PDB file of C-alpha atoms in Angstrom:
ATOM      1  CA  UNK A 476     -65.767 143.815-239.758  1.00 34.00           C
ATOM      2  CA  UNK A 477     -68.280 145.479-242.042  1.00 37.00           C
ATOM      3  CA  UNK A 478     -70.700 144.352-244.703  1.00 43.00           C
ATOM      4  CA  UNK A 479     -73.704 145.795-246.561  1.00 45.00           C
ATOM      5  CA  UNK A 480     -76.493 146.789-244.205  1.00 48.00           C
ATOM      6  CA  UNK A 481     -79.492 144.515-244.523  1.00 56.00           C
ATOM      7  CA  UNK A 482     -82.525 146.754-244.270  1.00 65.00           C
ATOM      8  CA  UNK A 483     -85.205 144.188-245.031  1.00 77.00           C
ATOM      9  CA  UNK A 484     -85.858 140.478-245.468  1.00 87.00           C
ATOM     10  CA  UNK A 485     -85.203 138.460-248.568  1.00 87.00           C
ATOM     11  CA  UNK A 486     -88.188 136.623-249.993  1.00 83.00           C
ATOM     12  CA  UNK A 487     -90.002 134.280-247.612  1.00 93.00           C
ATOM     13  CA  UNK A 488     -91.998 131.264-248.743  1.00 95.00           C
ATOM     14  CA  UNK A 489     -95.407 131.535-247.046  1.00 97.00           C
ATOM     15  CA  UNK A 490     -97.754 128.616-246.418  1.00 98.00           C
ATOM     16  CA  UNK A 491    -101.248 129.969-247.121  1.00 98.00           C
ATOM     17  CA  UNK A 492    -102.898 126.556-247.455  1.00 97.00           C
ATOM     18  CA  UNK A 493    -104.963 127.245-244.321  1.00 96.00           C
ATOM     19  CA  UNK A 494    -106.188 130.671-245.445  1.00 97.00           C
ATOM     20  CA  UNK A 495    -109.704 130.273-246.789  1.00 95.00           C
ATOM     21  CA  UNK A 496    -110.231 132.372-249.891  1.00 95.00           C
ATOM     22  CA  UNK A 497    -106.582 133.437-250.246  1.00 98.00           C
ATOM     23  CA  UNK A 498    -106.574 132.816-253.997  1.00 97.00           C
ATOM     24  CA  UNK A 499    -109.699 134.939-254.394  1.00 96.00           C
ATOM     25  CA  UNK A 500    -107.992 138.117-253.222  1.00 98.00           C
ATOM     26  CA  UNK A 501    -106.687 140.501-255.838  1.00 97.00           C
ATOM     27  CA  UNK A 502    -103.016 139.968-256.660  1.00 98.00           C
ATOM     28  CA  UNK A 503    -102.131 143.424-255.333  1.00 98.00           C
ATOM     29  CA  UNK A 504    -103.801 142.594-252.002  1.00 98.00           C
ATOM     30  CA  UNK A 505    -101.942 139.280-251.717  1.00 98.00           C
ATOM     31  CA  UNK A 506     -98.626 140.957-252.486  1.00 97.00           C
ATOM     32  CA  UNK A 507     -99.191 143.767-249.991  1.00 97.00           C
ATOM     33  CA  UNK A 508    -100.212 141.307-247.264  1.00 98.00           C
ATOM     34  CA  UNK A 509     -97.247 139.047-248.025  1.00 97.00           C
ATOM     35  CA  UNK A 510     -94.762 141.930-247.991  1.00 96.00           C
ATOM     36  CA  UNK A 511     -96.088 143.294-244.706  1.00 96.00           C
ATOM     37  CA  UNK A 512     -96.266 139.889-243.006  1.00 97.00           C
ATOM     38  CA  UNK A 513     -92.744 139.056-244.132  1.00 97.00           C
ATOM     39  CA  UNK A 514     -91.231 142.334-242.991  1.00 95.00           C
ATOM     40  CA  UNK A 515     -92.967 142.342-239.599  1.00 95.00           C
ATOM     41  CA  UNK A 516     -92.252 138.705-238.721  1.00 97.00           C
ATOM     42  CA  UNK A 517     -88.672 138.951-240.009  1.00 96.00           C
ATOM     43  CA  UNK A 518     -88.081 141.803-237.546  1.00 94.00           C
ATOM     44  CA  UNK A 519     -89.947 140.197-234.635  1.00 95.00           C
ATOM     45  CA  UNK A 520     -88.136 136.866-235.079  1.00 96.00           C
ATOM     46  CA  UNK A 521     -84.724 138.517-234.751  1.00 94.00           C
ATOM     47  CA  UNK A 522     -83.949 139.414-238.390  1.00 93.00           C
ATOM     48  CA  UNK A 523     -82.359 136.025-238.988  1.00 90.00           C
ATOM     49  CA  UNK A 524     -84.571 134.113-241.410  1.00 95.00           C
ATOM     50  CA  UNK A 525     -84.581 134.287-245.183  1.00 94.00           C
ATOM     51  CA  UNK A 526     -82.178 133.326-247.965  1.00 93.00           C
ATOM     52  CA  UNK A 527     -80.592 136.050-250.086  1.00 91.00           C
ATOM     53  CA  UNK A 528     -78.960 135.308-253.440  1.00 91.00           C
ATOM     54  CA  UNK A 529     -75.527 136.968-253.395  1.00 90.00           C
ATOM     55  CA  UNK A 530     -72.777 137.216-256.002  1.00 91.00           C
ATOM     56  CA  UNK A 531     -69.394 138.526-254.869  1.00 90.00           C
ATOM     57  CA  UNK A 532     -66.045 139.300-256.509  1.00 89.00           C
ATOM     58  CA  UNK A 533     -63.260 138.414-254.038  1.00 86.00           C
ATOM     59  CA  UNK A 534     -60.262 140.777-254.159  1.00 80.00           C
ATOM     60  CA  UNK A 535     -57.186 139.957-252.091  1.00 71.00           C
ATOM     61  CA  UNK A 536     -55.574 142.358-249.680  1.00 61.00           C
ATOM     62  CA  UNK A 537     -51.851 142.718-249.127  1.00 51.00           C
ATOM     63  CA  UNK A 538     -51.640 141.007-245.767  1.00 39.00           C
ATOM     64  CA  UNK A 539     -51.413 137.230-246.046  1.00 38.00           C
ATOM     65  CA  UNK A 540     -53.261 136.902-242.735  1.00 38.00           C
ATOM     66  CA  UNK A 541     -56.100 139.007-244.133  1.00 37.00           C
ATOM     67  CA  UNK A 542     -56.687 136.207-246.632  1.00 38.00           C
ATOM     68  CA  UNK A 543     -58.106 134.150-243.806  1.00 38.00           C
ATOM     69  CA  UNK A 544     -60.662 136.615-242.537  1.00 38.00           C
ATOM     70  CA  UNK A 545     -63.546 138.662-243.863  1.00 35.00           C
ATOM     71  CA  UNK A 546     -62.499 142.279-244.312  1.00 38.00           C
ATOM     72  CA  UNK A 547     -65.069 144.587-245.901  1.00 36.00           C
ATOM     73  CA  UNK A 548     -67.371 145.300-248.795  1.00 35.00           C
ATOM     74  CA  UNK A 549     -66.696 147.654-251.653  1.00 38.00           C
ATOM     75  CA  UNK A 550     -70.160 149.134-251.919  1.00 33.00           C
ATOM     76  CA  UNK A 551     -69.956 149.401-255.698  1.00 36.00           C
ATOM     77  CA  UNK A 552     -71.485 147.078-258.306  1.00 41.00           C
ATOM     78  CA  UNK A 553     -69.195 145.285-260.749  1.00 40.00           C
ATOM     79  CA  UNK A 554     -71.096 143.582-263.548  1.00 42.00           C
ATOM     80  CA  UNK A 555     -74.114 142.850-261.378  1.00 46.00           C
ATOM     81  CA  UNK A 556     -72.106 141.604-258.402  1.00 48.00           C
ATOM     82  CA  UNK A 557     -70.298 143.182-255.475  1.00 50.00           C
ATOM     83  CA  UNK A 558     -66.608 143.100-254.636  1.00 46.00           C
ATOM     84  CA  UNK A 559     -65.385 141.668-251.366  1.00 49.00           C
ATOM     85  CA  UNK A 560     -61.924 142.988-250.644  1.00 45.00           C
ATOM     86  CA  UNK A 561     -58.925 141.174-249.269  1.00 43.00           C
ATOM     87  CA  UNK A 562     -56.152 142.743-251.366  1.00 41.00           C
ATOM     88  CA  UNK A 563     -57.256 145.850-253.232  1.00 39.00           C
ATOM     89  CA  UNK A 564     -55.531 145.268-256.582  1.00 41.00           C
ATOM     90  CA  UNK A 565     -57.965 146.310-259.333  1.00 42.00           C
ATOM     91  CA  UNK A 566     -56.055 144.966-262.353  1.00 42.00           C
ATOM     92  CA  UNK A 567     -54.087 141.835-263.140  1.00 44.00           C
ATOM     93  CA  UNK A 568     -50.497 143.061-262.672  1.00 43.00           C
ATOM     94  CA  UNK A 569     -50.607 143.081-258.893  1.00 41.00           C
ATOM     95  CA  UNK A 570     -49.564 140.280-256.547  1.00 44.00           C
ATOM     96  CA  UNK A 571     -50.413 140.403-252.872  1.00 44.00           C
ATOM     97  CA  UNK A 572     -48.554 137.722-251.008  1.00 43.00           C
ATOM     98  CA  UNK A 573     -49.196 133.998-250.614  1.00 47.00           C
ATOM     99  CA  UNK A 574     -52.195 132.472-252.319  1.00 53.00           C
ATOM    100  CA  UNK A 575     -54.724 130.690-250.091  1.00 76.00           C
ATOM    101  CA  UNK A 576     -57.222 127.844-250.205  1.00 87.00           C
ATOM    102  CA  UNK A 577     -59.681 129.393-247.751  1.00 87.00           C
ATOM    103  CA  UNK A 578     -62.020 132.302-248.387  1.00 88.00           C
ATOM    104  CA  UNK A 579     -64.268 133.840-245.737  1.00 87.00           C
ATOM    105  CA  UNK A 580     -67.573 135.179-247.068  1.00 88.00           C
ATOM    106  CA  UNK A 581     -70.347 137.187-245.381  1.00 86.00           C
ATOM    107  CA  UNK A 582     -72.514 134.515-243.871  1.00 82.00           C
ATOM    108  CA  UNK A 583     -74.137 132.425-242.872  1.00 91.00           C
ATOM    109  CA  UNK A 584     -73.615 130.509-246.111  1.00 93.00           C
ATOM    110  CA  UNK A 585     -76.575 128.238-246.784  1.00 94.00           C
ATOM    111  CA  UNK A 586     -75.422 126.873-250.145  1.00 95.00           C
ATOM    112  CA  UNK A 587     -72.966 127.805-252.881  1.00 96.00           C
ATOM    113  CA  UNK A 588     -74.706 127.970-256.240  1.00 96.00           C
ATOM    114  CA  UNK A 589     -71.665 128.340-258.490  1.00 96.00           C
ATOM    115  CA  UNK A 590     -68.079 129.541-258.665  1.00 97.00           C
ATOM    116  CA  UNK A 591     -66.867 130.965-261.977  1.00 97.00           C
ATOM    117  CA  UNK A 592     -63.150 131.577-262.658  1.00 96.00           C
ATOM    118  CA  UNK A 593     -62.036 133.146-265.946  1.00 96.00           C
ATOM    119  CA  UNK A 594     -65.434 132.401-267.445  1.00 96.00           C
ATOM    120  CA  UNK A 595     -65.325 128.693-266.511  1.00 97.00           C
ATOM    121  CA  UNK A 596     -67.563 127.205-263.848  1.00 98.00           C
ATOM    122  CA  UNK A 597     -65.671 125.330-261.155  1.00 97.00           C
ATOM    123  CA  UNK A 598     -67.011 121.822-260.401  1.00 98.00           C
ATOM    124  CA  UNK A 599     -68.872 121.633-257.105  1.00 97.00           C
ATOM    125  CA  UNK A 600     -66.539 118.815-256.039  1.00 97.00           C
ATOM    126  CA  UNK A 601     -63.640 121.293-255.998  1.00 97.00           C
ATOM    127  CA  UNK A 602     -64.784 123.203-252.922  1.00 97.00           C
ATOM    128  CA  UNK A 603     -66.671 122.852-249.650  1.00 96.00           C
ATOM    129  CA  UNK A 604     -68.231 125.143-247.047  1.00 95.00           C
ATOM    130  CA  UNK A 605     -67.151 124.976-243.408  1.00 93.00           C
ATOM    131  CA  UNK A 606     -68.865 126.576-240.419  1.00 91.00           C
ATOM    132  CA  UNK A 607     -71.300 128.363-242.776  1.00 92.00           C
ATOM    133  CA  UNK A 608     -68.565 130.901-243.451  1.00 89.00           C
ATOM    134  CA  UNK A 609     -65.457 129.440-245.069  1.00 91.00           C
ATOM    135  CA  UNK A 610     -65.326 128.493-248.751  1.00 93.00           C
ATOM    136  CA  UNK A 611     -62.428 126.038-249.010  1.00 93.00           C
ATOM    137  CA  UNK A 612     -60.737 124.522-252.061  1.00 94.00           C
ATOM    138  CA  UNK A 613     -60.515 120.760-251.553  1.00 95.00           C
ATOM    139  CA  UNK A 614     -59.093 119.820-254.964  1.00 95.00           C
ATOM    140  CA  UNK A 615     -55.507 120.751-254.106  1.00 92.00           C
ATOM    141  CA  UNK A 616     -55.690 124.076-255.938  1.00 93.00           C
ATOM    142  CA  UNK A 617     -55.791 127.623-254.555  1.00 90.00           C
ATOM    143  CA  UNK A 618     -58.128 130.533-255.141  1.00 91.00           C
ATOM    144  CA  UNK A 619     -56.958 133.011-257.803  1.00 91.00           C
ATOM    145  CA  UNK A 620     -54.362 135.514-256.632  1.00 83.00           C
ATOM    146  CA  UNK A 621     -55.783 138.350-258.736  1.00 84.00           C
ATOM    147  CA  UNK A 622     -59.154 139.876-259.561  1.00 85.00           C
ATOM    148  CA  UNK A 623     -59.603 142.222-262.522  1.00 87.00           C
ATOM    149  CA  UNK A 624     -62.508 144.442-261.528  1.00 83.00           C
ATOM    150  CA  UNK A 625     -62.531 146.044-264.972  1.00 87.00           C
ATOM    151  CA  UNK A 626     -63.635 142.727-266.512  1.00 90.00           C
ATOM    152  CA  UNK A 627     -67.204 141.439-266.561  1.00 91.00           C
ATOM    153  CA  UNK A 628     -68.121 138.626-264.192  1.00 90.00           C
ATOM    154  CA  UNK A 629     -67.718 135.915-266.839  1.00 90.00           C
ATOM    155  CA  UNK A 630     -64.592 137.265-268.550  1.00 93.00           C
ATOM    156  CA  UNK A 631     -60.920 136.210-268.211  1.00 94.00           C
ATOM    157  CA  UNK A 632     -59.270 137.801-265.193  1.00 92.00           C
ATOM    158  CA  UNK A 633     -62.480 137.810-263.158  1.00 92.00           C
ATOM    159  CA  UNK A 634     -63.919 135.308-260.735  1.00 92.00           C
ATOM    160  CA  UNK A 635     -67.186 135.238-258.839  1.00 93.00           C
ATOM    161  CA  UNK A 636     -68.894 133.285-256.086  1.00 94.00           C
ATOM    162  CA  UNK A 637     -72.681 132.992-256.162  1.00 94.00           C
ATOM    163  CA  UNK A 638     -74.316 131.634-253.030  1.00 94.00           C
ATOM    164  CA  UNK A 639     -77.383 131.720-250.821  1.00 94.00           C
ATOM    165  CA  UNK A 640     -76.790 133.687-247.667  1.00 92.00           C
ATOM    166  CA  UNK A 641     -78.922 133.425-244.549  1.00 92.00           C
ATOM    167  CA  UNK A 642     -80.954 130.928-242.536  1.00 93.00           C
ATOM    168  CA  UNK A 643     -83.848 129.078-244.218  1.00 94.00           C
ATOM    169  CA  UNK A 644     -87.292 129.829-242.819  1.00 96.00           C
ATOM    170  CA  UNK A 645     -88.482 126.715-240.914  1.00 97.00           C
ATOM    171  CA  UNK A 646     -91.781 125.032-241.701  1.00 97.00           C
ATOM    172  CA  UNK A 647     -93.480 126.542-238.656  1.00 98.00           C
ATOM    173  CA  UNK A 648     -92.413 130.003-239.753  1.00 98.00           C
ATOM    174  CA  UNK A 649     -93.977 129.472-243.168  1.00 98.00           C
ATOM    175  CA  UNK A 650     -97.288 128.536-241.535  1.00 98.00           C
ATOM    176  CA  UNK A 651     -97.119 131.476-239.112  1.00 98.00           C
ATOM    177  CA  UNK A 652     -96.308 133.933-241.882  1.00 98.00           C
ATOM    178  CA  UNK A 653     -99.126 132.543-244.020  1.00 98.00           C
ATOM    179  CA  UNK A 654    -101.614 132.938-241.168  1.00 98.00           C
ATOM    180  CA  UNK A 655    -100.490 136.506-240.512  1.00 98.00           C
ATOM    181  CA  UNK A 656    -100.651 137.417-244.208  1.00 98.00           C
ATOM    182  CA  UNK A 657    -104.158 135.943-244.342  1.00 98.00           C
ATOM    183  CA  UNK A 658    -105.424 138.264-241.616  1.00 97.00           C
ATOM    184  CA  UNK A 659    -103.602 141.242-243.113  1.00 97.00           C
ATOM    185  CA  UNK A 660    -105.328 140.583-246.432  1.00 98.00           C
ATOM    186  CA  UNK A 661    -108.682 140.609-244.644  1.00 97.00           C
ATOM    187  CA  UNK A 662    -107.790 143.899-242.990  1.00 95.00           C
ATOM    188  CA  UNK A 663    -106.840 145.439-246.332  1.00 96.00           C
ATOM    189  CA  UNK A 664    -110.284 144.680-247.784  1.00 97.00           C
ATOM    190  CA  UNK A 665    -112.165 145.522-244.555  1.00 95.00           C
ATOM    191  CA  UNK A 666    -113.305 141.929-244.016  1.00 96.00           C
ATOM    192  CA  UNK A 667    -115.253 141.758-240.739  1.00 93.00           C
ATOM    193  CA  UNK A 668    -113.837 138.296-239.986  1.00 95.00           C
ATOM    194  CA  UNK A 669    -110.313 139.694-239.598  1.00 94.00           C
ATOM    195  CA  UNK A 670    -108.777 138.508-236.308  1.00 93.00           C
ATOM    196  CA  UNK A 671    -106.172 141.238-235.964  1.00 90.00           C
ATOM    197  CA  UNK A 672    -106.541 143.287-232.753  1.00 86.00           C
ATOM    198  CA  UNK A 673    -108.468 146.539-233.152  1.00 75.00           C
ATOM    199  CA  UNK A 674    -107.667 149.867-231.544  1.00 60.00           C
ATOM    200  CA  UNK A 675    -110.637 149.523-229.196  1.00 48.00           C
ATOM    201  CA  UNK A 676    -109.951 149.165-225.467  1.00 49.00           C
ATOM    202  CA  UNK A 677    -113.407 147.890-224.530  1.00 47.00           C
ATOM    203  CA  UNK A 678    -116.873 147.482-225.948  1.00 49.00           C
ATOM    204  CA  UNK A 679    -120.214 147.212-224.133  1.00 53.00           C
ATOM    205  CA  UNK A 680    -123.040 145.534-226.018  1.00 57.00           C
ATOM    206  CA  UNK A 681    -126.367 144.540-224.427  1.00 62.00           C
ATOM    207  CA  UNK A 682    -124.852 144.786-220.981  1.00 62.00           C
ATOM    208  CA  UNK A 683    -121.860 142.610-221.838  1.00 64.00           C
ATOM    209  CA  UNK A 684    -118.432 144.244-221.756  1.00 57.00           C
ATOM    210  CA  UNK A 685    -115.568 143.015-223.911  1.00 56.00           C
ATOM    211  CA  UNK A 686    -111.966 144.068-223.323  1.00 57.00           C
ATOM    212  CA  UNK A 687    -109.496 144.017-226.201  1.00 55.00           C
ATOM    213  CA  UNK A 688    -105.724 143.791-226.278  1.00 60.00           C
ATOM    214  CA  UNK A 689    -104.037 147.078-227.170  1.00 63.00           C
ATOM    215  CA  UNK A 690    -102.181 146.609-230.508  1.00 60.00           C
ATOM    216  CA  UNK A 691     -99.569 149.148-229.412  1.00 65.00           C
ATOM    217  CA  UNK A 692     -98.776 147.057-226.342  1.00 69.00           C
ATOM    218  CA  UNK A 693     -98.583 143.923-228.476  1.00 64.00           C
ATOM    219  CA  UNK A 694     -96.059 145.634-230.735  1.00 67.00           C
ATOM    220  CA  UNK A 695     -93.965 146.632-227.726  1.00 74.00           C
ATOM    221  CA  UNK A 696     -94.076 143.024-226.536  1.00 76.00           C
ATOM    222  CA  UNK A 697     -92.983 141.750-229.951  1.00 80.00           C
ATOM    223  CA  UNK A 698     -96.290 140.000-230.605  1.00 90.00           C
ATOM    224  CA  UNK A 699     -99.040 140.193-233.248  1.00 93.00           C
ATOM    225  CA  UNK A 700    -102.180 139.191-231.346  1.00 91.00           C
ATOM    226  CA  UNK A 701    -102.642 135.983-233.356  1.00 95.00           C
ATOM    227  CA  UNK A 702    -102.077 132.965-231.049  1.00 94.00           C
ATOM    228  CA  UNK A 703    -100.569 130.655-233.676  1.00 96.00           C
ATOM    229  CA  UNK A 704     -98.183 133.353-234.885  1.00 97.00           C
ATOM    230  CA  UNK A 705     -97.177 134.514-231.413  1.00 96.00           C
ATOM    231  CA  UNK A 706     -96.523 130.941-230.312  1.00 96.00           C
ATOM    232  CA  UNK A 707     -93.979 130.576-233.112  1.00 98.00           C
ATOM    233  CA  UNK A 708     -92.378 133.915-232.205  1.00 97.00           C
ATOM    234  CA  UNK A 709     -92.036 132.864-228.558  1.00 96.00           C
ATOM    235  CA  UNK A 710     -90.282 129.672-229.615  1.00 96.00           C
ATOM    236  CA  UNK A 711     -87.781 131.190-232.062  1.00 96.00           C
ATOM    237  CA  UNK A 712     -87.177 134.483-230.233  1.00 94.00           C
ATOM    238  CA  UNK A 713     -88.129 134.008-226.560  1.00 93.00           C
ATOM    239  CA  UNK A 714     -86.065 136.978-225.379  1.00 90.00           C
ATOM    240  CA  UNK A 715     -87.337 139.335-228.112  1.00 84.00           C
ATOM    241  CA  UNK A 716     -83.856 140.043-229.431  1.00 85.00           C
ATOM    242  CA  UNK A 717     -83.776 142.546-232.323  1.00 79.00           C
ATOM    243  CA  UNK A 718     -81.139 140.471-234.139  1.00 75.00           C
ATOM    244  CA  UNK A 719     -78.861 137.476-233.719  1.00 68.00           C
ATOM    245  CA  UNK A 720     -76.092 137.763-231.154  1.00 61.00           C
ATOM    246  CA  UNK A 721     -72.525 136.659-231.845  1.00 55.00           C
ATOM    247  CA  UNK A 722     -70.103 135.320-229.248  1.00 50.00           C
ATOM    248  CA  UNK A 723     -66.415 135.345-230.146  1.00 51.00           C
ATOM    249  CA  UNK A 724     -63.338 134.634-228.087  1.00 51.00           C
ATOM    250  CA  UNK A 725     -59.734 133.815-229.036  1.00 52.00           C
ATOM    251  CA  UNK A 726     -59.987 130.973-226.524  1.00 53.00           C
ATOM    252  CA  UNK A 727     -63.046 129.507-228.238  1.00 49.00           C
ATOM    253  CA  UNK A 728     -62.010 126.680-230.549  1.00 49.00           C
ATOM    254  CA  UNK A 729     -64.662 124.083-231.295  1.00 51.00           C
ATOM    255  CA  UNK A 730     -63.046 122.735-234.438  1.00 53.00           C
ATOM    256  CA  UNK A 731     -64.141 123.185-238.013  1.00 57.00           C
ATOM    257  CA  UNK A 732     -67.335 121.579-239.291  1.00 68.00           C
ATOM    258  CA  UNK A 733     -68.302 121.023-242.916  1.00 68.00           C
ATOM    259  CA  UNK A 734     -71.749 122.523-243.549  1.00 72.00           C
ATOM    260  CA  UNK A 735     -72.141 122.302-247.328  1.00 64.00           C
TER     261      UNK A 735
END
């Protein structure tokens, strides 16, 4: 099972309401701080959060059983979208076995935005999402048997599925990301009130010694040095996993659940 490698997060919605002076920073500073906070916390939280807008062109494969499972990506753009293959017939003269009502998409599927077949948008009541993976026709019809990859997305012979893929960032994550971006913005403009750990092991001033946390050690521990941010990270990724784990077994059957 393969799919396009995700090398970075999709856009996160940050809550910067608690960052004093956030709106006074230059736009370039805010963007840089937001990008860095998003990328770092996305990685530290297990690379699971964030919704990506995806448009795919399903293409059937010859095996009728392959209809029921996700196969692979054709890493080539077709009219602004990508082709997901389950047949491999590029033009409309090819038939590839029984037509199906179930389509497995790279997930998790958060919401389906639209389905367009032969230039006509399919009513949302005609399909449903199950287990955040399966797009199922529930109007008694089947998905098209053919996909013409030489046609544009909205032309006859083509059909597309546009959906949001991923897991929404929870409210606590938005606050944590906003707090982290706030301190990063301060660091970018050399604000002395920045709370990010400095690369100073200890400091003696007027006979009083202060010991600081090593930022390198924090990074190895999957932390940032900001208590409110690290508390969220400990909750959502207590074992510091680099990405979500998947458990699959042929004996595991928990039934299908409608999710959208």
